[in-house]
mmCIF file of C-alpha atoms in Angstrom:
data_model
loop_
_atom_site.group_PDB
_atom_site.id
_atom_site.type_symbol
_atom_site.label_atom_id
_atom_site.label_comp_id
_atom_site.label_asym_id
_atom_site.label_seq_id
_atom_site.Cartn_x
_atom_site.Cartn_y
_atom_site.Cartn_z
ATOM 1 C CA UNK D 1 11.169 -10.785 9.317
ATOM 2 C CA UNK D 2 14.355 -13.551 10.169
ATOM 3 C CA UNK D 3 16.865 -14.214 13.331
ATOM 4 C CA UNK D 4 17.410 -10.174 13.750
ATOM 5 C CA UNK D 5 13.329 -10.321 14.192
ATOM 6 C CA UNK D 6 13.788 -11.626 17.624
ATOM 7 C CA UNK D 7 14.780 -8.958 19.479
ATOM 8 C CA UNK D 8 10.987 -7.613 18.861
ATOM 9 C CA UNK D 9 9.492 -9.569 20.319
ATOM 10 C CA UNK D 10 7.239 -7.485 23.000
ATOM 11 C CA UNK D 11 8.485 -8.622 26.481
ATOM 12 C CA UNK D 12 6.172 -8.352 29.488
ATOM 13 C CA UNK D 13 7.206 -4.688 29.818
ATOM 14 C CA UNK D 14 4.509 -3.433 27.528
ATOM 15 C CA UNK D 15 6.306 -2.133 25.915
ATOM 16 C CA UNK D 16 4.662 -3.512 22.680
ATOM 17 C CA UNK D 17 2.829 -0.359 21.779
ATOM 18 C CA UNK D 18 5.803 1.909 20.683
ATOM 19 C CA UNK D 19 5.915 -0.521 17.647
ATOM 20 C CA UNK D 20 1.579 0.841 16.652
ATOM 21 C CA UNK D 21 3.276 4.271 17.257
ATOM 22 C CA UNK D 22 6.736 3.811 15.135
ATOM 23 C CA UNK D 23 4.685 2.410 12.335
ATOM 24 C CA UNK D 24 2.148 4.827 12.410
ATOM 25 C CA UNK D 25 4.430 7.634 12.248
ATOM 26 C CA UNK D 26 6.454 5.980 9.238
ATOM 27 C CA UNK D 27 3.732 5.648 6.976
ATOM 28 C CA UNK D 28 3.030 9.871 8.266
ATOM 29 C CA UNK D 29 6.326 10.756 6.706
ATOM 30 C CA UNK D 30 6.207 8.979 3.321
ATOM 31 C CA UNK D 31 2.835 9.981 2.528
ATOM 32 C CA UNK D 32 3.712 13.501 2.751
ATOM 33 C CA UNK D 33 6.623 12.860 1.273
ATOM 34 C CA UNK D 34 5.125 10.584 -2.041
ATOM 35 C CA UNK D 35 1.240 11.217 -2.951
ATOM 36 C CA UNK D 36 1.899 13.236 -5.407
ATOM 37 C CA UNK D 37 3.371 10.247 -6.957
ATOM 38 C CA UNK D 38 0.985 8.077 -6.328
ATOM 39 C CA UNK D 39 -1.045 10.154 -8.076
ATOM 40 C CA UNK D 40 0.328 10.001 -11.231
ATOM 41 C CA UNK D 41 0.784 6.145 -11.545
ATOM 42 C CA UNK D 42 -2.723 6.096 -10.054
ATOM 43 C CA UNK D 43 -3.618 7.842 -13.544
ATOM 44 C CA UNK D 44 -1.084 5.070 -15.401
ATOM 45 C CA UNK D 45 -3.309 2.518 -13.446
ATOM 46 C CA UNK D 46 -5.990 3.127 -14.420
ATOM 47 C CA UNK D 47 -6.899 4.493 -17.871
ATOM 48 C CA UNK D 48 -2.918 2.858 -19.256
ATOM 49 C CA UNK D 49 -1.507 5.653 -19.304
ATOM 50 C CA UNK D 50 2.838 7.061 -19.759
ATOM 51 C CA UNK D 51 3.971 8.765 -17.552
ATOM 52 C CA UNK D 52 4.033 11.358 -19.625
ATOM 53 C CA UNK D 53 0.879 11.663 -20.448
ATOM 54 C CA UNK D 54 -0.792 10.814 -16.693
ATOM 55 C CA UNK D 55 1.760 13.980 -15.622
ATOM 56 C CA UNK D 56 -0.273 16.115 -18.285
ATOM 57 C CA UNK D 57 -3.466 15.248 -16.995
ATOM 58 C CA UNK D 58 -2.755 16.319 -13.424
ATOM 59 C CA UNK D 59 -1.255 19.577 -14.934
ATOM 60 C CA UNK D 60 -4.471 20.291 -16.660
ATOM 61 C CA UNK D 61 -6.103 19.505 -13.348
ATOM 62 C CA UNK D 62 -4.071 21.879 -11.817
ATOM 63 C CA UNK D 63 -2.282 22.420 -8.160
ATOM 64 C CA UNK D 64 -6.080 22.916 -6.421
ATOM 65 C CA UNK D 65 -6.240 19.148 -6.955
ATOM 66 C CA UNK D 66 -2.352 17.838 -6.921
ATOM 67 C CA UNK D 67 -3.033 16.908 -3.220
ATOM 68 C CA UNK D 68 -6.670 16.268 -3.306
ATOM 69 C CA UNK D 69 -7.734 13.289 -1.714
ATOM 70 C CA UNK D 70 -4.713 12.840 0.451
ATOM 71 C CA UNK D 71 -6.557 12.562 3.576
ATOM 72 C CA UNK D 72 -8.102 8.939 3.800
ATOM 73 C CA UNK D 73 -4.339 7.633 2.363
ATOM 74 C CA UNK D 74 -3.114 9.815 5.837
ATOM 75 C CA UNK D 75 -6.124 7.352 7.694
ATOM 76 C CA UNK D 76 -5.944 4.134 6.063
ATOM 77 C CA UNK D 77 -1.941 3.882 5.738
ATOM 78 C CA UNK D 78 -0.637 5.549 9.279
ATOM 79 C CA UNK D 79 -3.216 3.128 10.663
ATOM 80 C CA UNK D 80 -2.495 0.478 8.103
ATOM 81 C CA UNK D 81 1.067 0.617 8.882
ATOM 82 C CA UNK D 82 0.812 0.827 12.453
ATOM 83 C CA UNK D 83 -1.367 -2.306 12.400
ATOM 84 C CA UNK D 84 1.312 -4.193 10.054
ATOM 85 C CA UNK D 85 4.210 -3.773 12.340
ATOM 86 C CA UNK D 86 2.185 -3.445 15.335
ATOM 87 C CA UNK D 87 -0.232 -7.141 14.534
ATOM 88 C CA UNK D 88 2.741 -8.363 12.986
ATOM 89 C CA UNK D 89 5.021 -8.215 16.668
ATOM 90 C CA UNK D 90 1.343 -9.428 18.362
ATOM 91 C CA UNK D 91 0.613 -12.647 16.825
ATOM 92 C CA UNK D 92 4.796 -13.269 17.080
ATOM 93 C CA UNK D 93 4.723 -13.624 19.814
ATOM 94 C CA UNK D 94 1.236 -14.917 21.079
ATOM 95 C CA UNK D 95 2.273 -17.176 18.069
ATOM 96 C CA UNK D 96 5.470 -17.830 19.363
ATOM 97 C CA UNK D 97 4.531 -18.777 22.878
ATOM 98 C CA UNK D 98 2.110 -20.975 22.285
ATOM 99 C CA UNK D 99 3.118 -23.406 18.866
ATOM 100 C CA UNK D 100 5.429 -25.096 18.897
ATOM 101 C CA UNK D 101 5.789 -24.683 15.118
ATOM 102 C CA UNK D 102 9.230 -24.059 13.322
ATOM 103 C CA UNK D 103 9.482 -19.990 13.904
ATOM 104 C CA UNK D 104 9.888 -19.226 10.324
ATOM 105 C CA UNK D 105 7.022 -20.258 9.723
ATOM 106 C CA UNK D 106 5.474 -18.709 13.096
ATOM 107 C CA UNK D 107 6.682 -15.673 12.135
ATOM 108 C CA UNK D 108 5.044 -16.675 7.959
ATOM 109 C CA UNK D 109 1.535 -17.201 10.204
ATOM 110 C CA UNK D 110 2.259 -14.309 12.461
ATOM 111 C CA UNK D 111 2.989 -11.792 8.707
ATOM 112 C CA UNK D 112 0.147 -13.533 7.320
ATOM 113 C CA UNK D 113 -3.267 -12.909 9.499
ATOM 114 C CA UNK D 114 -1.128 -8.929 10.254
ATOM 115 C CA UNK D 115 -1.957 -8.343 6.373
ATOM 116 C CA UNK D 116 -4.836 -9.687 6.880
ATOM 117 C CA UNK D 117 -6.399 -7.840 9.385
ATOM 118 C CA UNK D 118 -5.301 -4.375 7.653
ATOM 119 C CA UNK D 119 -7.903 -5.092 4.470
ATOM 120 C CA UNK D 120 -10.803 -4.198 7.115
ATOM 121 C CA UNK D 121 -9.091 -0.298 6.369
ATOM 122 C CA UNK D 122 -10.204 -0.888 2.667
ATOM 123 C CA UNK D 123 -13.399 0.976 2.916
ATOM 124 C CA UNK D 124 -10.419 4.200 3.199
ATOM 125 C CA UNK D 125 -8.482 3.125 0.203
ATOM 126 C CA UNK D 126 -11.497 2.405 -1.497
ATOM 127 C CA UNK D 127 -11.793 6.772 -0.644
ATOM 128 C CA UNK D 128 -8.742 7.361 -1.773
ATOM 129 C CA UNK D 129 -9.351 5.362 -5.547
ATOM 130 C CA UNK D 130 -12.399 7.894 -5.925
ATOM 131 C CA UNK D 131 -11.437 11.289 -4.798
ATOM 132 C CA UNK D 132 -7.385 10.472 -7.083
ATOM 133 C CA UNK D 133 -10.482 9.579 -10.872
ATOM 134 C CA UNK D 134 -10.649 12.457 -12.033
ATOM 135 C CA UNK D 135 -14.094 11.134 -13.691
ATOM 136 C CA UNK D 136 -15.337 11.675 -10.684
ATOM 137 C CA UNK D 137 -13.707 15.532 -8.845
ATOM 138 C CA UNK D 138 -17.948 17.061 -9.920
ATOM 139 C CA UNK D 139 -19.435 14.114 -7.339
ATOM 140 C CA UNK D 140 -18.116 15.516 -4.464
ATOM 141 C CA UNK D 141 -14.200 17.006 -3.263
ATOM 142 C CA UNK D 142 -13.567 16.066 0.316
ATOM 143 C CA UNK D 143 -12.952 12.703 2.090
ATOM 144 C CA UNK D 144 -16.727 12.705 3.960
ATOM 145 C CA UNK D 145 -18.726 12.870 0.883
ATOM 146 C CA UNK D 146 -16.936 10.340 -0.992
ATOM 147 C CA UNK D 147 -18.254 8.260 1.949
ATOM 148 C CA UNK D 148 -21.657 10.018 2.193
ATOM 149 C CA UNK D 149 -21.889 8.869 -1.959
ATOM 150 C CA UNK D 150 -21.218 5.406 -0.961
ATOM 151 C CA UNK D 151 -23.785 4.596 2.227
ATOM 152 C CA UNK D 152 -26.462 4.752 -0.806
ATOM 153 C CA UNK D 153 -25.160 1.031 -2.072
ATOM 154 C CA UNK D 154 -24.750 -0.156 1.067
ATOM 155 C CA UNK D 155 -21.608 -1.795 3.361
ATOM 156 C CA UNK D 156 -20.744 -3.864 0.899
ATOM 157 C CA UNK D 157 -19.988 -0.964 -1.132
ATOM 158 C CA UNK D 158 -17.967 -0.124 0.612
ATOM 159 C CA UNK D 159 -15.492 -3.032 0.909
ATOM 160 C CA UNK D 160 -15.800 -3.673 -3.070
ATOM 161 C CA UNK D 161 -11.666 -4.910 -4.234
ATOM 162 C CA UNK D 162 -11.291 -6.445 -1.226
ATOM 163 C CA UNK D 163 -10.000 -9.687 -3.087
ATOM 164 C CA UNK D 164 -7.454 -7.561 -4.667
ATOM 165 C CA UNK D 165 -6.651 -6.616 -1.547
ATOM 166 C CA UNK D 166 -6.418 -9.837 0.183
ATOM 167 C CA UNK D 167 -4.511 -11.316 -2.380
ATOM 168 C CA UNK D 168 -2.379 -8.481 -1.391
ATOM 169 C CA UNK D 169 -1.301 -8.090 1.803
ATOM 170 C CA UNK D 170 -1.103 -11.575 3.414
ATOM 171 C CA UNK D 171 1.617 -12.945 1.112
ATOM 172 C CA UNK D 172 2.802 -9.087 0.541
ATOM 173 C CA UNK D 173 3.617 -8.833 4.447
ATOM 174 C CA UNK D 174 5.016 -13.062 4.851
ATOM 175 C CA UNK D 175 7.513 -11.814 2.552
ATOM 176 C CA UNK D 176 8.566 -8.186 3.565
ATOM 177 C CA UNK D 177 9.241 -9.526 7.402
ATOM 178 C CA UNK D 178 10.548 -12.614 5.957
ATOM 179 C CA UNK D 179 13.205 -11.211 4.259
ATOM 180 C CA UNK D 180 14.126 -7.440 5.687
ATOM 181 C CA UNK D 181 16.163 -9.632 8.420
ATOM 182 C CA UNK D 182 18.115 -11.472 6.081
ATOM 183 C CA UNK D 183 18.851 -8.934 2.627
ATOM 184 C CA UNK D 184 20.094 -6.221 5.880
ATOM 185 C CA UNK D 185 22.829 -9.239 6.995
ATOM 186 C CA UNK D 186 23.580 -8.770 3.329
ATOM 187 C CA UNK D 187 24.614 -5.417 3.175
ATOM 188 C CA UNK D 188 28.102 -4.079 4.461
ATOM 189 C CA UNK D 189 28.461 -4.284 8.720
ATOM 190 C CA UNK D 190 26.826 -0.822 10.140
ATOM 191 C CA UNK D 191 29.256 0.647 12.459
ATOM 192 C CA UNK D 192 27.413 3.674 13.094
ATOM 193 C CA UNK D 193 24.159 5.091 13.740
ATOM 194 C CA UNK D 194 23.986 7.353 10.285
ATOM 195 C CA UNK D 195 25.173 3.804 8.781
ATOM 196 C CA UNK D 196 22.163 2.034 10.627
ATOM 197 C CA UNK D 197 20.112 4.870 9.126
ATOM 198 C CA UNK D 198 21.601 3.476 5.307
ATOM 199 C CA UNK D 199 20.209 0.465 5.773
ATOM 200 C CA UNK D 200 17.513 0.301 6.887
ATOM 201 C CA UNK D 201 16.514 2.417 3.578
ATOM 202 C CA UNK D 202 18.328 -0.062 1.560
ATOM 203 C CA UNK D 203 17.084 -2.882 2.378
ATOM 204 C CA UNK D 204 13.568 -1.696 2.814
ATOM 205 C CA UNK D 205 13.330 -0.061 -0.907
ATOM 206 C CA UNK D 206 13.961 -2.450 -2.303
ATOM 207 C CA UNK D 207 12.334 -4.993 -0.579
ATOM 208 C CA UNK D 208 9.021 -2.581 -1.393
ATOM 209 C CA UNK D 209 10.057 -1.875 -4.905
ATOM 210 C CA UNK D 210 10.550 -5.824 -5.381
ATOM 211 C CA UNK D 211 6.751 -6.405 -3.649
ATOM 212 C CA UNK D 212 5.451 -3.513 -5.487
ATOM 213 C CA UNK D 213 6.497 -5.148 -9.213
ATOM 214 C CA UNK D 214 5.622 -8.764 -8.106
ATOM 215 C CA UNK D 215 1.892 -7.139 -7.249
ATOM 216 C CA UNK D 216 1.261 -4.521 -9.672
ATOM 217 C CA UNK D 217 -1.282 -6.236 -11.932
ATOM 218 C CA UNK D 218 -3.109 -6.684 -8.348
ATOM 219 C CA UNK D 219 -3.152 -3.436 -7.882
ATOM 220 C CA UNK D 220 -4.933 -2.416 -11.361
ATOM 221 C CA UNK D 221 -7.089 -5.400 -10.572
ATOM 222 C CA UNK D 222 -7.746 -3.058 -7.696
ATOM 223 C CA UNK D 223 -8.179 0.440 -8.995
ATOM 224 C CA UNK D 224 -10.295 -0.726 -11.978
ATOM 225 C CA UNK D 225 -12.846 -2.784 -9.301
ATOM 226 C CA UNK D 226 -12.767 0.588 -6.965
ATOM 227 C CA UNK D 227 -13.562 3.148 -9.165
ATOM 228 C CA UNK D 228 -17.420 2.172 -9.589
ATOM 229 C CA UNK D 229 -19.325 3.306 -8.367
ATOM 230 C CA UNK D 230 -22.918 0.509 -7.614
ATOM 231 C CA UNK D 231 -23.629 -1.621 -10.260
ATOM 232 C CA UNK D 232 -22.622 -5.165 -10.657
ATOM 233 C CA UNK D 233 -19.295 -6.712 -8.495
ATOM 234 C CA UNK D 234 -17.798 -8.412 -11.186
ATOM 235 C CA UNK D 235 -15.466 -11.226 -9.850
ATOM 236 C CA UNK D 236 -11.091 -10.664 -10.110
ATOM 237 C CA UNK D 237 -10.819 -13.484 -12.799
ATOM 238 C CA UNK D 238 -13.333 -11.790 -14.587
ATOM 239 C CA UNK D 239 -12.142 -7.383 -14.103
ATOM 240 C CA UNK D 240 -8.815 -8.944 -14.894
ATOM 241 C CA UNK D 241 -9.757 -10.809 -18.371
ATOM 242 C CA UNK D 242 -11.224 -7.768 -19.349
ATOM 243 C CA UNK D 243 -8.336 -5.420 -18.812
ATOM 244 C CA UNK D 244 -5.745 -8.239 -20.595
ATOM 245 C CA UNK D 245 -8.329 -8.142 -23.708
ATOM 246 C CA UNK D 246 -8.429 -3.708 -23.372
ATOM 247 C CA UNK D 247 -4.969 -3.463 -23.817
ATOM 248 C CA UNK D 248 -4.089 -5.902 -26.130
ATOM 249 C CA UNK D 249 -3.157 -9.092 -24.399
ATOM 250 C CA UNK D 250 0.076 -7.239 -23.738
ATOM 251 C CA UNK D 251 1.927 -7.976 -20.331
ATOM 252 C CA UNK D 252 4.046 -5.100 -20.810
ATOM 253 C CA UNK D 253 0.467 -3.288 -21.093
ATOM 254 C CA UNK D 254 -0.228 -4.747 -18.202
ATOM 255 C CA UNK D 255 2.145 -3.148 -16.117
ATOM 256 C CA UNK D 256 2.158 0.375 -17.965
ATOM 257 C CA UNK D 257 2.830 2.540 -14.610
ATOM 258 C CA UNK D 258 5.710 -0.264 -12.874
ATOM 259 C CA UNK D 259 8.997 1.486 -13.788
ATOM 260 C CA UNK D 260 6.806 4.685 -12.094
ATOM 261 C CA UNK D 261 5.907 2.289 -9.064
ATOM 262 C CA UNK D 262 8.913 1.062 -8.206
ATOM 263 C CA UNK D 263 10.576 3.682 -7.828
ATOM 264 C CA UNK D 264 7.738 5.611 -5.902
ATOM 265 C CA UNK D 265 8.401 1.916 -3.728
ATOM 266 C CA UNK D 266 12.088 2.596 -3.679
ATOM 267 C CA UNK D 267 12.092 5.715 -1.718
ATOM 268 C CA UNK D 268 8.319 5.002 0.010
ATOM 269 C CA UNK D 269 9.507 1.710 1.708
ATOM 270 C CA UNK D 270 13.129 3.272 2.190
ATOM 271 C CA UNK D 271 11.676 6.114 3.835
ATOM 272 C CA UNK D 272 9.354 3.749 6.312
ATOM 273 C CA UNK D 273 11.413 1.300 7.508
ATOM 274 C CA UNK D 274 14.437 3.544 8.040
ATOM 275 C CA UNK D 275 11.739 5.698 10.073
ATOM 276 C CA UNK D 276 10.563 3.039 11.559
ATOM 277 C CA UNK D 277 13.523 1.476 12.946
ATOM 278 C CA UNK D 278 15.156 5.188 13.660
ATOM 279 C CA UNK D 279 11.920 5.546 15.847
ATOM 280 C CA UNK D 280 12.145 2.099 17.168
ATOM 281 C CA UNK D 281 15.483 2.872 18.869
ATOM 282 C CA UNK D 282 14.873 6.404 19.946
ATOM 283 C CA UNK D 283 11.739 4.984 21.607
#
């Protein structure tokens, strides 16, 4: 997070819990606003569709199913963001008090640990994938049914796609928290409360968009893995190679949907970062 992060280190007054609450509320706000965009993006990742084709597919499904599958991300993303911000602050405080390593290295380790811990919530991301896939619409209609359907295949089935999630979470957290402070310092100095809010939105949005684009192929592989129920657990490299062949070995096709993801991430992480900082100051 850079030099500005030092003031966020939990103190002895026990106010550290507010980072969890602010992260949770920021994620909740974001999901409620951007969920329809996420559904279009999901169809593109899974089927390699162009944006107009994905939108037409959602229109055919009807308004009734537009917010189908929102409960898992509300549970998973809200809790994930709470852990992301809260654990980063807690791990930073712990490591800074115990380790003698440079602060940059210590905070990077804290960010990576927070991202890795988030992966414990993989089952929610797994179920969200199933509920958004139109091929499973006739198999289950809600979150409970989806969780129940996976139970017959064992606990491991809930964590299908764990490897790409780990490959995404740790590095992206390190980059987000490491660049957030320096990037904000590059923006025009804020002289009012609203200006701070705008700067936080721009900072979070730009970082989210950049990281979303950078890790887009990893999410494509994760989506393909998690759309499957039962059967062989294929390795990350094997699934990536299969998708690569299906898309005629063209890099642009592997990034199909990346432009929509860029704009969604710009909006999502702008909302998340601005809401988080707003609530942090408010509390």
